[in-house]
Amino acid sequence: MAPLTVSAFLSAPPAPAASPLTTAYARITEALPALRISEEGPHSGGGWVQGSELARGGAALDTYLALDEERVLREYGARDLPHVVAGFGLHRYAWPVCLLFTLPHFLLRRVPRIGPADVSFHPELGRLTVRTGRFSCLPDDPAAALPGAEVVPEEEALRTAVRSAAAEHLGPVLAAFGPRMRRGRRALWGTATDELAEGLWYVGRLLGEEERASREAERLLPGSTAPYAGGAGFRELADPCGERLLTRDRVSCCLFYTLRPEDTCVTCPRTSDTSRLARLRDCRS
């Protein structure tokens, strides 16, 4: 191997510069190591799928859903209906992608403008790449003077930017998945509502800020913000130990019960509060 020289270091490509969103994405990966987010151009091939490919539908979406069908068979030992598998496939993409919008807002008060063409996803590796550029922020943010910054006047305008940016990204993806899932517009945007609210809630809890995350989700999704259907709608349950635990009722149904009828999601309207308490906390006397 040839020895390293000064010229070799000088000619090496520079390390990627941190963006105004880098620290937020790093915090997600620290809290949730199963999801690794990197700021770079989209990948293709080798198990990667680009958001723009899913939004176009066709062969790329067919391949993506075929892999999800295989995964369901491998993990649960049963085949499910194609429209149910399509719902699982949408969730696997939309849940992490929603974090790209909600967590920078939650942690930094910055909101990226990221289209489907800016994202690539490797579901088996748990990797997500994002190409960042424009972002919204508040006037007193030090990043307001940076290239790509779009300054908005106050907090509600920034929440509007979150809803708008996420809707711009998710809209074409929902349109492509809708016929596969056999769901209409309201049901699809109900799914988007759930992905935004529950992703922020989940990662907020991992960061030790569950209460603040739930408050932020309720301000972001109060239930009257089209095209989203329904709202975050958190409520409290009191367990026998006296602790109050957060829950919510999903706006949409993921249909997981079609695989395991006895095992509904903890936020599914089918799940009783008694069952929720038992699953949210192991209360020992």
CSV table of C-alpha atoms in Angstrom, one decimal:
chain,number,residue,atom,x,y,z
A,1,MET,CA,0.0,0.0,0.0
A,2,ALA,CA,1.4,3.4,-0.9
A,3,PRO,CA,2.2,5.7,2.0
A,4,LEU,CA,-0.2,8.6,2.7
A,5,THR,CA,1.2,12.0,1.7
A,6,VAL,CA,0.2,15.6,2.4
A,7,SER,CA,-1.0,15.9,-1.2
A,8,ALA,CA,-3.3,12.9,-0.7
A,9,PHE,CA,-5.0,14.7,2.2
A,10,LEU,CA,-5.2,17.9,0.2
A,11,SER,CA,-6.9,16.1,-2.8
A,12,ALA,CA,-9.3,14.0,-0.7
A,13,PRO,CA,-13.0,15.2,-0.9
A,14,PRO,CA,-14.0,17.3,2.0
A,15,ALA,CA,-16.3,15.8,4.7
A,16,PRO,CA,-20.0,16.8,4.3
A,17,ALA,CA,-20.7,20.0,6.0
A,18,ALA,CA,-23.3,20.0,8.8
A,19,SER,CA,-26.7,21.5,7.7
A,20,PRO,CA,-29.1,23.4,9.9
A,21,LEU,CA,-30.9,20.1,10.4
A,22,THR,CA,-28.0,17.8,11.2
A,23,THR,CA,-28.2,17.8,15.0
A,24,ALA,CA,-31.9,16.9,14.9
A,25,TYR,CA,-31.3,13.9,12.6
A,26,ALA,CA,-28.4,12.8,14.8
A,27,ARG,CA,-30.7,12.9,17.9
A,28,ILE,CA,-33.2,10.7,16.1
A,29,THR,CA,-30.5,8.1,15.4
A,30,GLU,CA,-29.1,8.3,18.9
A,31,ALA,CA,-32.6,7.7,20.4
A,32,LEU,CA,-33.6,5.1,17.8
A,33,PRO,CA,-30.5,3.3,16.5
A,34,ALA,CA,-32.6,1.0,14.3
A,35,LEU,CA,-33.2,4.1,12.1
A,36,ARG,CA,-30.1,5.7,10.6
A,37,ILE,CA,-30.6,9.1,8.9
A,38,SER,CA,-27.9,10.6,6.7
A,39,GLU,CA,-27.9,13.8,4.7
A,40,GLU,CA,-26.9,12.9,1.2
A,41,GLY,CA,-28.3,12.4,-2.3
A,42,PRO,CA,-30.7,9.6,-2.9
A,43,HIS,CA,-29.5,6.0,-3.4
A,44,SER,CA,-30.9,3.5,-5.9
A,45,GLY,CA,-30.5,-0.3,-6.4
A,46,GLY,CA,-29.3,-2.8,-3.8
A,47,GLY,CA,-32.5,-2.7,-1.8
A,48,TRP,CA,-32.9,1.1,-1.9
A,49,VAL,CA,-36.1,2.7,-3.0
A,50,GLN,CA,-36.5,6.4,-3.7
A,51,GLY,CA,-39.6,8.3,-2.5
A,52,SER,CA,-40.2,9.6,-6.0
A,53,GLU,CA,-40.3,6.0,-7.3
A,54,LEU,CA,-43.0,5.1,-4.8
A,55,ALA,CA,-44.9,8.3,-5.7
A,56,ARG,CA,-44.9,7.3,-9.4
A,57,GLY,CA,-46.3,3.8,-8.6
A,58,GLY,CA,-45.8,1.2,-11.3
A,59,ALA,CA,-42.9,-1.4,-11.2
A,60,ALA,CA,-41.0,0.2,-8.3
A,61,LEU,CA,-44.0,0.2,-6.1
A,62,ASP,CA,-44.8,-3.4,-7.1
A,63,THR,CA,-41.2,-4.5,-6.2
A,64,TYR,CA,-41.4,-2.6,-2.9
A,65,LEU,CA,-44.7,-4.2,-1.9
A,66,ALA,CA,-43.6,-7.7,-3.0
A,67,LEU,CA,-40.7,-7.4,-0.5
A,68,ASP,CA,-43.2,-6.4,2.2
A,69,GLU,CA,-45.3,-9.4,1.3
A,70,GLU,CA,-42.3,-11.7,1.8
A,71,ARG,CA,-41.4,-10.0,5.0
A,72,VAL,CA,-44.9,-10.5,6.4
A,73,LEU,CA,-44.7,-14.2,5.4
A,74,ARG,CA,-41.3,-14.5,7.0
A,75,GLU,CA,-42.2,-12.8,10.3
A,76,TYR,CA,-45.7,-14.0,10.8
A,77,GLY,CA,-45.9,-17.3,8.9
A,78,ALA,CA,-48.9,-16.2,6.9
A,79,ARG,CA,-49.9,-14.3,3.8
A,80,ASP,CA,-52.1,-11.3,4.1
A,81,LEU,CA,-54.4,-9.6,1.6
A,82,PRO,CA,-52.7,-7.3,-0.9
A,83,HIS,CA,-54.4,-4.2,0.3
A,84,VAL,CA,-53.3,-4.9,3.9
A,85,VAL,CA,-49.7,-5.5,2.8
A,86,ALA,CA,-49.9,-2.2,0.9
A,87,GLY,CA,-50.9,-0.5,4.2
A,88,PHE,CA,-47.9,-2.0,6.0
A,89,GLY,CA,-45.7,-0.8,3.1
A,90,LEU,CA,-47.0,2.7,3.4
A,91,HIS,CA,-46.4,2.7,7.2
A,92,ARG,CA,-42.8,1.5,6.8
A,93,TYR,CA,-42.1,4.5,4.5
A,94,ALA,CA,-44.3,7.2,6.0
A,95,TRP,CA,-43.5,6.7,9.7
A,96,PRO,CA,-39.7,7.5,9.4
A,97,VAL,CA,-40.2,10.1,6.7
A,98,CYS,CA,-42.6,12.0,9.0
A,99,LEU,CA,-39.8,12.3,11.5
A,100,LEU,CA,-37.8,14.3,9.0
A,101,PHE,CA,-40.3,17.1,9.5
A,102,THR,CA,-41.6,16.8,13.0
A,103,LEU,CA,-38.3,16.2,14.9
A,104,PRO,CA,-36.4,19.2,13.5
A,105,HIS,CA,-39.4,21.3,14.4
A,106,PHE,CA,-39.6,19.8,17.9
A,107,LEU,CA,-35.9,20.1,18.6
A,108,LEU,CA,-34.7,23.1,16.6
A,109,ARG,CA,-37.7,25.0,15.5
A,110,ARG,CA,-36.7,24.4,11.9
A,111,VAL,CA,-38.8,22.8,9.2
A,112,PRO,CA,-37.2,21.3,6.0
A,113,ARG,CA,-38.8,21.4,2.6
A,114,ILE,CA,-38.1,17.8,1.4
A,115,GLY,CA,-39.8,16.3,-1.6
A,116,PRO,CA,-40.1,12.6,-2.5
A,117,ALA,CA,-37.2,13.0,-4.9
A,118,ASP,CA,-35.0,14.0,-2.0
A,119,VAL,CA,-35.4,10.8,0.0
A,120,SER,CA,-34.3,7.2,-0.4
A,121,PHE,CA,-35.1,4.4,2.0
A,122,HIS,CA,-33.6,1.0,2.7
A,123,PRO,CA,-36.2,-0.9,4.8
A,124,GLU,CA,-34.1,-3.9,5.5
A,125,LEU,CA,-31.1,-1.8,6.7
A,126,GLY,CA,-33.2,0.8,8.5
A,127,ARG,CA,-31.5,3.6,6.6
A,128,LEU,CA,-33.0,6.8,5.3
A,129,THR,CA,-31.1,9.4,3.2
A,130,VAL,CA,-32.3,12.9,2.9
A,131,ARG,CA,-31.2,15.8,0.6
A,132,THR,CA,-31.7,19.0,2.5
A,133,GLY,CA,-31.9,22.5,1.2
A,134,ARG,CA,-34.7,25.0,2.0
A,135,PHE,CA,-36.1,25.2,5.5
A,136,SER,CA,-38.4,27.4,7.5
A,137,CYS,CA,-37.4,29.0,10.8
A,138,LEU,CA,-38.2,31.8,13.2
A,139,PRO,CA,-36.8,35.4,13.0
A,140,ASP,CA,-34.6,34.9,16.1
A,141,ASP,CA,-33.0,31.6,14.9
A,142,PRO,CA,-29.3,32.0,14.2
A,143,ALA,CA,-29.9,30.0,11.0
A,144,ALA,CA,-32.2,32.6,9.7
A,145,ALA,CA,-29.3,34.3,7.8
A,146,LEU,CA,-28.2,31.0,6.1
A,147,PRO,CA,-28.9,30.2,2.4
A,148,GLY,CA,-32.2,28.4,2.0
A,149,ALA,CA,-33.8,29.9,5.1
A,150,GLU,CA,-37.4,31.0,4.8
A,151,VAL,CA,-38.3,33.1,7.8
A,152,VAL,CA,-41.8,32.9,9.2
A,153,PRO,CA,-43.2,35.3,11.8
A,154,GLU,CA,-44.3,33.2,14.7
A,155,GLU,CA,-44.9,29.7,16.1
A,156,GLU,CA,-48.2,29.0,14.5
A,157,ALA,CA,-46.8,29.9,11.1
A,158,LEU,CA,-44.0,27.4,11.7
A,159,ARG,CA,-46.5,24.7,12.6
A,160,THR,CA,-48.3,25.5,9.3
A,161,ALA,CA,-44.9,25.0,7.6
A,162,VAL,CA,-44.7,21.5,9.1
A,163,ARG,CA,-48.1,20.6,8.0
A,164,SER,CA,-47.6,22.0,4.5
A,165,ALA,CA,-44.1,20.5,4.0
A,166,ALA,CA,-45.2,17.1,5.2
A,167,ALA,CA,-48.4,17.2,3.0
A,168,GLU,CA,-46.4,18.2,-0.1
A,169,HIS,CA,-44.2,15.1,0.4
A,170,LEU,CA,-46.9,12.7,1.4
A,171,GLY,CA,-49.6,13.7,-1.0
A,172,PRO,CA,-48.1,12.0,-4.1
A,173,VAL,CA,-47.1,9.0,-2.1
A,174,LEU,CA,-50.6,8.6,-0.7
A,175,ALA,CA,-52.1,8.9,-4.2
A,176,ALA,CA,-49.9,6.1,-5.4
A,177,PHE,CA,-50.7,3.8,-2.5
A,178,GLY,CA,-54.4,4.6,-2.3
A,179,PRO,CA,-55.6,2.2,-5.0
A,180,ARG,CA,-53.4,-0.6,-3.6
A,181,MET,CA,-54.8,0.0,-0.1
A,182,ARG,CA,-58.4,0.4,-1.4
A,183,ARG,CA,-58.8,3.5,0.7
A,184,GLY,CA,-60.3,6.9,-0.1
A,185,ARG,CA,-58.7,10.3,0.4
A,186,ARG,CA,-60.0,10.9,4.0
A,187,ALA,CA,-58.7,7.5,5.2
A,188,LEU,CA,-55.3,8.1,3.6
A,189,TRP,CA,-54.9,11.4,5.2
A,190,GLY,CA,-56.1,9.9,8.5
A,191,THR,CA,-53.1,7.5,8.1
A,192,ALA,CA,-50.8,10.6,7.5
A,193,THR,CA,-52.2,12.2,10.7
A,194,ASP,CA,-51.4,9.0,12.7
A,195,GLU,CA,-47.9,8.7,11.3
A,196,LEU,CA,-47.1,12.4,12.2
A,197,ALA,CA,-48.5,12.2,15.7
A,198,GLU,CA,-47.3,8.8,16.7
A,199,GLY,CA,-43.8,9.2,15.4
A,200,LEU,CA,-43.3,12.4,17.3
A,201,TRP,CA,-44.8,10.9,20.4
A,202,TYR,CA,-42.7,7.8,20.2
A,203,VAL,CA,-39.3,9.5,19.6
A,204,GLY,CA,-40.2,12.2,22.1
A,205,ARG,CA,-40.7,9.5,24.7
A,206,LEU,CA,-37.3,8.0,23.9
A,207,LEU,CA,-35.7,11.4,24.3
A,208,GLY,CA,-37.4,11.7,27.8
A,209,GLU,CA,-39.8,14.4,26.6
A,210,GLU,CA,-43.0,12.5,26.1
A,211,GLU,CA,-45.3,15.2,27.7
A,212,ARG,CA,-43.8,18.0,25.6
A,213,ALA,CA,-44.0,15.9,22.4
A,214,SER,CA,-47.6,15.1,23.0
A,215,ARG,CA,-48.4,18.8,23.5
A,216,GLU,CA,-46.5,19.7,20.4
A,217,ALA,CA,-48.4,17.0,18.4
A,218,GLU,CA,-51.7,18.4,19.6
A,219,ARG,CA,-50.8,21.9,18.6
A,220,LEU,CA,-49.6,20.6,15.2
A,221,LEU,CA,-52.7,18.4,14.6
A,222,PRO,CA,-55.6,20.0,16.5
A,223,GLY,CA,-58.1,18.2,14.2
A,224,SER,CA,-59.1,21.0,11.9
A,225,THR,CA,-56.1,21.2,9.5
A,226,ALA,CA,-56.9,20.0,6.0
A,227,PRO,CA,-55.9,17.8,4.3
A,228,TYR,CA,-55.2,15.9,7.6
A,229,ALA,CA,-58.2,14.0,8.9
A,230,GLY,CA,-58.7,14.0,12.7
A,231,GLY,CA,-56.1,15.2,15.2
A,232,ALA,CA,-53.5,14.0,17.6
A,233,GLY,CA,-56.2,13.6,20.3
A,234,PHE,CA,-54.1,12.4,23.3
A,235,ARG,CA,-55.9,11.5,26.5
A,236,GLU,CA,-54.8,10.2,29.9
A,237,LEU,CA,-55.4,6.8,31.6
A,238,ALA,CA,-55.0,6.3,35.3
A,239,ASP,CA,-53.5,3.0,36.2
A,240,PRO,CA,-54.0,1.2,39.6
A,241,CYS,CA,-50.6,2.6,40.8
A,242,GLY,CA,-51.9,6.2,40.4
A,243,GLU,CA,-49.7,7.0,37.5
A,244,ARG,CA,-51.4,8.8,34.5
A,245,LEU,CA,-50.4,7.3,31.2
A,246,LEU,CA,-50.8,8.9,27.7
A,247,THR,CA,-52.8,7.2,24.9
A,248,ARG,CA,-54.7,8.2,21.8
A,249,ASP,CA,-57.1,6.6,19.4
A,250,ARG,CA,-55.8,6.2,15.9
A,251,VAL,CA,-57.7,8.0,13.1
A,252,SER,CA,-57.0,5.1,10.7
A,253,CYS,CA,-56.7,1.3,11.1
A,254,CYS,CA,-53.5,-0.5,10.0
A,255,LEU,CA,-55.5,-3.8,9.8
A,256,PHE,CA,-52.8,-5.7,11.7
A,257,TYR,CA,-55.6,-7.6,13.4
A,258,THR,CA,-56.1,-9.5,10.0
A,259,LEU,CA,-52.8,-11.2,10.8
A,260,ARG,CA,-53.3,-11.6,14.5
A,261,PRO,CA,-56.9,-11.0,15.5
A,262,GLU,CA,-56.0,-11.2,19.2
A,263,ASP,CA,-53.3,-8.7,19.0
A,264,THR,CA,-54.5,-5.1,18.2
A,265,CYS,CA,-52.3,-2.0,18.3
A,266,VAL,CA,-52.2,-0.3,21.6
A,267,THR,CA,-53.7,2.9,20.1
A,268,CYS,CA,-56.3,1.0,18.0
A,269,PRO,CA,-59.9,2.0,18.8
A,270,ARG,CA,-60.6,-1.8,19.1
A,271,THR,CA,-58.2,-1.9,22.1
A,272,SER,CA,-59.9,-1.4,25.5
A,273,ASP,CA,-58.5,1.0,28.1
A,274,THR,CA,-58.0,-2.0,30.4
A,275,SER,CA,-55.8,-3.7,27.8
A,276,ARG,CA,-54.0,-0.5,27.1
A,277,LEU,CA,-53.1,-0.1,30.7
A,278,ALA,CA,-51.8,-3.6,31.0
A,279,ARG,CA,-49.6,-3.1,27.9
A,280,LEU,CA,-48.4,0.4,28.7
A,281,ARG,CA,-47.3,-0.4,32.2
A,282,ASP,CA,-46.5,-3.5,34.2
A,283,CYS,CA,-48.0,-2.4,37.5
A,284,ARG,CA,-46.7,-4.4,40.4
A,285,SER,CA,-48.1,-4.2,43.9
